[in-house]
Coordinates of C-alpha atoms in Angstrom, one line a residue:
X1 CA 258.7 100.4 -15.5
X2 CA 256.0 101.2 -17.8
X3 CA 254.9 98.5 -20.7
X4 CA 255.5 98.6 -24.0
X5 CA 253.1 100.5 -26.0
X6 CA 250.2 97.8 -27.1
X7 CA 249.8 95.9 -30.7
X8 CA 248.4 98.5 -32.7
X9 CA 247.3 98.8 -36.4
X10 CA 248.6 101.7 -38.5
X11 CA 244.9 102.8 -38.6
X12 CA 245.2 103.2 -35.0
X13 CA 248.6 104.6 -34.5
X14 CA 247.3 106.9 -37.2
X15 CA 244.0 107.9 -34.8
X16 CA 246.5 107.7 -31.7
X17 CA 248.9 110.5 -33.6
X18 CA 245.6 112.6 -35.0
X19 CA 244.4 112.8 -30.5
X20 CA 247.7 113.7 -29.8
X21 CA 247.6 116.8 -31.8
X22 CA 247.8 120.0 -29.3
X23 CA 244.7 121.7 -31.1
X24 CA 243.2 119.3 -28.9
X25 CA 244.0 121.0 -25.9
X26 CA 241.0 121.3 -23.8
X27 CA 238.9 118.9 -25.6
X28 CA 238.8 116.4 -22.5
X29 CA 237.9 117.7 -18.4
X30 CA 241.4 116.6 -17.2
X31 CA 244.2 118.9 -16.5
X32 CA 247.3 116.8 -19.4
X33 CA 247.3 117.0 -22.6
X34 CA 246.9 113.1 -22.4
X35 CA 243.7 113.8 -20.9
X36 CA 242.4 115.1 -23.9
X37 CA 243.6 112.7 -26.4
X38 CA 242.0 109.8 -23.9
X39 CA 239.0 111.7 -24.0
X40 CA 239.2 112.1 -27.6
X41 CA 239.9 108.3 -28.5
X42 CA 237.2 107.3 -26.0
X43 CA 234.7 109.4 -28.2
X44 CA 235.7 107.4 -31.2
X45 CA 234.7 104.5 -29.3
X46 CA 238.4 103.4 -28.7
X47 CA 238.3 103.7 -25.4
X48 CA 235.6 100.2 -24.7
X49 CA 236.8 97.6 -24.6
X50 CA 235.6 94.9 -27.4
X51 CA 233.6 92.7 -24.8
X52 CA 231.3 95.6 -23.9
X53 CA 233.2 95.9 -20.5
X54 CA 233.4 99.4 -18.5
X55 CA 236.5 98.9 -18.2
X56 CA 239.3 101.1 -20.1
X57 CA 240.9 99.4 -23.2
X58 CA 245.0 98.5 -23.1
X59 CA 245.5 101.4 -25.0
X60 CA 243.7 103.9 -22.8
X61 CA 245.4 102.3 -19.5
X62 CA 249.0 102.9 -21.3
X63 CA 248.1 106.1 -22.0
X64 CA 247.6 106.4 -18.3
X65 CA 251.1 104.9 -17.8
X66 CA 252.9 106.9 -19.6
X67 CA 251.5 110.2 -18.1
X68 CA 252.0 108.9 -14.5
X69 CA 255.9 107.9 -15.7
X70 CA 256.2 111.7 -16.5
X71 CA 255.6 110.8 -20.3
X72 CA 254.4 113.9 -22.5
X73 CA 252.2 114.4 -25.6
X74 CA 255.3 115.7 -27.5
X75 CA 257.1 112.5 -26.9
X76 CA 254.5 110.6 -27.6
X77 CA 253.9 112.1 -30.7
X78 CA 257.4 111.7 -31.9
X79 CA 257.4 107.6 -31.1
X80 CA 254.3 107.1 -32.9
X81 CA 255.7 109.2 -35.4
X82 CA 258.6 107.1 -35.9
X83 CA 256.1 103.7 -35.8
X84 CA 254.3 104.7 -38.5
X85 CA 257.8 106.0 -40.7
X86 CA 259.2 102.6 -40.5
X87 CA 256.1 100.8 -41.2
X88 CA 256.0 103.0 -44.7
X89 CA 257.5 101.1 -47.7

């Protein structure tokens, strides 16, 4: 079962929603669509951790979670989409 989706800011649901758009596609070396928004977060600098570690932050290792439990960008999209509707008002 994968984990819920981590503790994020609307800022970064926002920047999560903005690397899942498909004019993206190709923008990262793997062969998903969640490839290229990790690859796209990472080059914001979400992708380090906050401790300088090399290892990938919460958010990046869900990402990987979700496309390993057959998860999609398009479903993505709409979930985040609804997070950031009922955090509106």
């Amino acid at each position: 079962m994968i984990e819920p989706l981590p503790e994020l800011s609307t800022a970064e649901l926002e920047t999560l929603l903005a690397a899942l758009d498909p004019l993206l596609d190709g923008f990262g070396e793997g062969g998903s669509c969640l490839d290229d928004a990790s690859a796209f977060l990472e080059r914001l600098g979400i992708g380090q951790q906050a401790d300088g570690e090399a290892s990938a932050s919460p958010l990046l290792q869900w990402l990987e979670s979700w496309r390993a439990a057959g998860g999609n960008r398009t479903t993505l999209r709409l979930m985040v989409h609804t997070l950031l509707s009922g955090r509106d008002g």
